[in-house]
Amino acid sequence: MTTIYLHIGMPKTGTTCLQKALFNNRDKFLENGYLYPMCGIKHNAKEIVNRYCHNTLAHCLMGLEDKDNTLSISIWEELKTEIDFINPKNVIISAEAFTSFEIFYQPETLAKIKDLLKEYEIKVVIYLRKQDDFLESSYCYMVKLGACSVGIKELFNEYQYIFNYYQILENWADIFGYDNMIVRLFAKSNTKNHIFADFLGVINQFNNKSDYKVDYGAKINVSPSGKTIKMLLLINNLNERVLARFIKLDDSYWSNYQNFMSFLSDNKTICKLVSMLPNVLIDDLLLLPKEKEDIMRQFQELNSQIAYKYLGQKDGVLFGDSS
């Protein structure tokens, strides 16, 4: 039976770097018995986070790819056709969208995924990052995208469910089986400075590491500085509270707006000028040390359960002393 390694995220754990490496090494992976399917990948996607992964599979289950929702099943059928035609020993599917949207926190949605892939053995792979770091990185991404105009603590309060890693793991384990869960920690000590190297170990390919060509120094989707994010947040607020009253904010407008925000956040000259602003006017911290401690304390017991149950760590420490 073909084994599918279903990599579901979490977001902001080096997923785009991993997916680009998987995509660029498709031929070599296939030689070694691993298929990284083309079905479900939208390589011409505007956002880099969607160019090398299978997020389209998740989007179709949400009805995002087709207004009539006719693709929700057909694209999965196309995926199975590709797998069955090539008939590999292993398949790698990677889509952080499976942990990015609330619909995938519902048991019936996960059960549907399992039913769609019932002909295969499924191993669910997930990387976890310290909740405070994950919050800061996610916040930076959403502000940079022009999709957030609230403070970081407001965002945290609205999406607390995505930070409860224990419940996420339990949801997937209830459907796919506890023994089929592969939990890894996103930290430099565990990822050898690049998630791809760690993932090769997960799929039993680490000994073939030299077969794959990867730029381990490349950085993708890097978060801007705290000062830059606060500048972008001010622009988002202006856009939402002022410009929205006078301008029709249609799809074309938002596309241009996101391009503008990307330009601001990626322009080295602008970022350098912003970094020179005195801290008395705007500081670089998105969360104070005490606020980060409070967040980690809130999840300490749940994180300990993950350490015990999913990683076999008797000390119950998931992320080190700060967990």
Coordinates of C-alpha atoms in Angstrom, one line a residue, residues 34-305:
Y34 CA 8.6 9.5 -3.5
L35 CA 6.0 11.4 -5.5
Y36 CA 5.5 15.1 -4.9
P37 CA 2.2 15.4 -6.9
M38 CA 1.7 18.2 -9.4
C39 CA -2.1 18.1 -8.8
G40 CA -3.1 20.6 -6.2
I41 CA -0.2 23.0 -6.9
K42 CA -0.8 26.4 -8.3
H43 CA 2.7 27.3 -9.4
N44 CA 1.6 30.6 -10.9
A45 CA -0.1 31.8 -7.7
K46 CA 0.5 35.4 -6.7
E47 CA 1.5 34.6 -3.2
I48 CA 4.7 32.7 -2.8
V49 CA 3.2 30.6 0.0
N50 CA 0.9 29.0 -2.5
R51 CA 3.3 28.4 -5.4
Y52 CA 5.0 25.1 -4.3
C53 CA 2.4 23.4 -2.0
H54 CA -0.9 21.7 -2.2
N55 CA -3.0 24.4 -0.6
T56 CA -5.5 24.1 -3.5
L57 CA -6.6 20.8 -2.1
A58 CA -7.6 22.5 1.1
H59 CA -9.0 25.5 -0.6
C60 CA -11.3 23.3 -2.7
L61 CA -12.8 21.7 0.4
M62 CA -13.5 25.3 1.5
G63 CA -15.1 26.2 -1.8
L64 CA -12.5 28.9 -2.5
E65 CA -11.4 27.6 -5.8
D66 CA -14.8 27.3 -7.4
K67 CA -17.9 29.2 -6.6
D68 CA -20.1 26.2 -7.4
N69 CA -17.9 23.9 -5.2
T70 CA -17.7 21.4 -8.1
L71 CA -13.9 21.1 -7.7
S72 CA -14.0 20.0 -4.1
I73 CA -14.1 16.3 -5.1
S74 CA -12.8 16.3 -8.7
I75 CA -9.4 17.8 -7.8
W76 CA -9.0 15.1 -5.2
E77 CA -10.0 12.5 -7.7
E78 CA -7.3 13.9 -10.1
L79 CA -4.8 13.6 -7.3
K80 CA -5.6 10.0 -6.8
T81 CA -5.4 9.4 -10.6
E82 CA -1.9 10.9 -10.6
I83 CA -0.8 8.7 -7.6
D84 CA -2.3 5.5 -9.0
F85 CA -0.9 6.1 -12.5
I86 CA 2.7 6.6 -11.2
N87 CA 2.1 4.0 -8.4
P88 CA 5.0 5.2 -6.1
K89 CA 5.8 3.6 -2.8
N90 CA 5.4 7.0 -1.0
V91 CA 3.7 10.3 -1.6
I92 CA 4.4 13.7 -0.1
I93 CA 1.5 16.2 0.2
S94 CA 2.3 19.5 1.9
A95 CA -0.3 22.2 2.7
E96 CA -0.2 24.4 5.7
A97 CA -3.8 25.5 4.8
F98 CA -4.9 22.4 6.7
T99 CA -4.0 24.1 10.0
S100 CA -4.7 27.7 8.9
F101 CA -8.5 27.7 8.6
E102 CA -11.1 27.0 11.3
I103 CA -12.9 24.5 9.0
F104 CA -10.0 22.1 9.5
Y105 CA -10.5 22.1 13.2
Q106 CA -13.9 20.3 12.7
P107 CA -13.8 16.5 12.9
E108 CA -16.2 16.1 10.0
T109 CA -13.8 17.9 7.7
L110 CA -10.8 15.8 8.8
A111 CA -13.0 12.7 8.3
K112 CA -13.7 13.8 4.8
I113 CA -10.0 14.1 4.0
K114 CA -9.4 10.6 5.4
D115 CA -12.3 9.2 3.3
L116 CA -10.9 10.8 0.2
L117 CA -7.5 9.1 0.8
K118 CA -8.9 5.8 2.2
E119 CA -6.9 3.7 -0.4
Y120 CA -3.6 4.8 1.2
E121 CA -1.8 4.7 4.5
I122 CA -1.6 8.2 5.9
K123 CA 1.2 9.6 8.1
V124 CA 0.3 13.1 9.4
V125 CA 3.4 15.3 9.8
I126 CA 3.3 18.6 11.8
Y127 CA 5.9 21.0 13.0
L128 CA 5.2 23.1 16.1
R129 CA 6.8 26.4 17.0
K130 CA 6.7 28.3 20.4
Q131 CA 3.4 30.0 20.6
D132 CA 4.8 33.4 21.3
D133 CA 7.2 33.2 18.3
F134 CA 4.4 31.8 16.1
L135 CA 2.1 34.7 17.1
E136 CA 4.7 37.3 16.2
S137 CA 5.6 35.7 12.9
S138 CA 1.9 35.2 12.0
Y139 CA 1.1 38.8 12.9
C140 CA 3.9 40.1 10.8
Y141 CA 2.6 38.1 7.8
M142 CA -1.0 39.2 8.1
V143 CA -0.1 42.9 8.5
K144 CA 2.3 42.7 5.6
L145 CA -0.4 41.1 3.5
G146 CA -2.7 44.0 4.4
A147 CA -5.1 41.6 6.1
C148 CA -4.8 42.9 9.7
S149 CA -5.4 46.3 11.2
V150 CA -5.7 45.3 14.9
G151 CA -3.1 45.0 17.6
I152 CA -1.2 41.7 18.1
K153 CA -3.0 40.9 21.4
E154 CA -6.4 41.4 19.7
L155 CA -5.3 39.0 16.9
F156 CA -4.3 36.4 19.5
N157 CA -7.6 36.7 21.3
E158 CA -9.5 36.2 18.1
Y159 CA -7.6 33.2 16.9
Q160 CA -6.6 31.4 20.1
Y161 CA -7.7 28.1 18.8
I162 CA -4.8 28.0 16.3
F163 CA -2.3 28.2 19.2
N164 CA -3.8 25.2 21.1
Y165 CA -1.5 22.7 19.6
Y166 CA -2.6 19.8 21.8
Q167 CA -6.2 20.1 20.6
I168 CA -5.0 20.3 17.0
L169 CA -3.0 17.1 17.5
E170 CA -5.9 15.4 19.2
N171 CA -8.3 16.3 16.4
W172 CA -6.1 14.8 13.7
A173 CA -5.2 11.8 15.9
D174 CA -8.8 11.0 16.6
I175 CA -9.4 10.6 12.8
F176 CA -6.1 9.3 11.5
G177 CA -4.8 7.4 14.6
Y178 CA -2.3 8.3 17.3
D179 CA 0.3 6.1 15.8
N180 CA 0.1 7.9 12.5
M181 CA 1.0 11.3 14.0
I182 CA 4.6 12.6 13.4
V183 CA 5.2 15.6 15.6
R184 CA 8.4 17.7 15.2
L185 CA 9.6 20.9 16.8
F186 CA 10.5 23.9 14.7
A187 CA 13.8 25.0 16.3
K188 CA 17.3 25.4 14.9
S189 CA 18.6 22.6 17.1
N190 CA 16.0 20.2 15.5
T191 CA 15.9 21.5 11.9
K192 CA 19.7 21.7 11.4
N193 CA 19.1 25.3 10.2
H194 CA 16.7 24.2 7.5
I195 CA 13.4 22.3 7.8
F196 CA 14.2 20.3 4.6
A197 CA 17.0 18.4 6.3
D198 CA 14.8 17.5 9.2
F199 CA 11.9 16.5 6.9
L200 CA 14.2 14.1 5.0
G201 CA 14.7 12.3 8.3
V202 CA 11.0 12.1 8.9
I203 CA 10.4 10.3 5.5
N204 CA 13.5 8.1 5.9
Q205 CA 15.5 9.9 3.2
F206 CA 18.2 11.7 5.3
N207 CA 20.9 9.2 4.2
N208 CA 20.2 10.4 0.6
K209 CA 20.5 14.0 1.6
S210 CA 23.3 14.6 -1.0
D211 CA 20.9 13.6 -3.8
Y212 CA 18.9 16.7 -3.4
K213 CA 19.9 20.2 -4.4
V214 CA 18.8 22.9 -1.9
D215 CA 20.1 26.4 -1.1
Y216 CA 20.2 26.1 2.7
G217 CA 21.1 29.7 3.0
A218 CA 18.1 31.0 1.2
K219 CA 15.4 32.7 3.2
I220 CA 11.8 33.0 2.0
N221 CA 8.9 35.0 3.4
V222 CA 11.0 36.6 6.1
S223 CA 9.2 38.8 8.6
P224 CA 10.1 42.6 8.6
S225 CA 11.3 44.3 11.7
G226 CA 8.8 45.3 14.5
K227 CA 9.2 49.0 13.5
T228 CA 8.3 48.2 9.9
I229 CA 5.3 46.2 10.9
K230 CA 4.0 49.0 13.1
M231 CA 4.4 51.4 10.1
L232 CA 2.4 49.0 7.9
L233 CA -0.2 48.6 10.6
L234 CA -0.8 52.4 10.6
I235 CA -1.2 52.3 6.8
N236 CA -3.7 49.4 7.1
N237 CA -5.7 51.4 9.7
L238 CA -5.7 54.4 7.3
N239 CA -6.9 52.2 4.5
E240 CA -9.6 50.6 6.5
R241 CA -11.0 53.6 8.3
V242 CA -10.5 56.4 5.9
L243 CA -9.9 55.3 2.3
A244 CA -12.6 52.6 2.5
R245 CA -15.2 55.5 2.8
F246 CA -14.3 56.9 -0.6
I247 CA -12.9 54.1 -2.7
K248 CA -14.6 50.9 -3.8
L249 CA -12.4 48.2 -2.3
D250 CA -12.9 45.5 -5.0
D251 CA -10.6 42.6 -5.9
S252 CA -8.5 44.8 -8.2
Y253 CA -8.0 47.4 -5.4
W254 CA -6.9 44.7 -2.9
S255 CA -4.4 43.2 -5.4
N256 CA -2.8 46.6 -6.0
Y257 CA -2.9 47.3 -2.3
Q258 CA -1.1 44.1 -1.4
N259 CA 1.5 44.8 -4.1
F260 CA 2.0 48.2 -2.4
M261 CA 2.4 46.7 1.0
S262 CA 4.9 44.1 -0.3
F263 CA 6.9 46.9 -1.9
L264 CA 7.1 48.8 1.4
S265 CA 8.0 45.8 3.5
D266 CA 10.6 44.5 1.1
N267 CA 12.3 47.8 0.1
K268 CA 15.6 47.9 1.9
T269 CA 15.9 51.7 1.8
I270 CA 12.5 52.3 3.4
C271 CA 13.1 49.6 6.0
K272 CA 16.5 51.2 6.9
L273 CA 14.9 54.6 7.3
V274 CA 12.2 53.2 9.5
S275 CA 14.8 51.4 11.6
M276 CA 16.5 54.7 12.3
L277 CA 13.4 56.1 14.0
P278 CA 14.1 56.6 17.7
N279 CA 12.6 54.1 20.1
V280 CA 10.8 56.8 22.0
L281 CA 8.6 57.3 18.9
I282 CA 8.3 53.6 17.9
D283 CA 10.0 50.6 19.3
D284 CA 10.9 47.3 17.7
L285 CA 9.0 45.0 20.1
L286 CA 5.7 43.5 19.1
L287 CA 5.4 41.7 22.4
L288 CA 7.0 42.6 25.7
P289 CA 9.1 39.9 27.4
K290 CA 6.4 39.7 30.1
E291 CA 3.7 39.3 27.5
K292 CA 5.6 36.4 25.8
E293 CA 6.0 34.7 29.2
D294 CA 2.3 35.0 29.9
I295 CA 1.4 33.5 26.5
M296 CA 3.7 30.5 27.1
R297 CA 2.4 30.1 30.6
Q298 CA -1.1 29.9 29.3
F299 CA -0.2 26.9 27.2
Q300 CA 2.3 25.3 29.6
E301 CA 0.1 22.4 30.7
L302 CA -1.2 21.6 27.2
N303 CA 2.4 21.7 25.8
S304 CA 3.5 19.3 28.6
Q305 CA 0.8 16.9 27.5

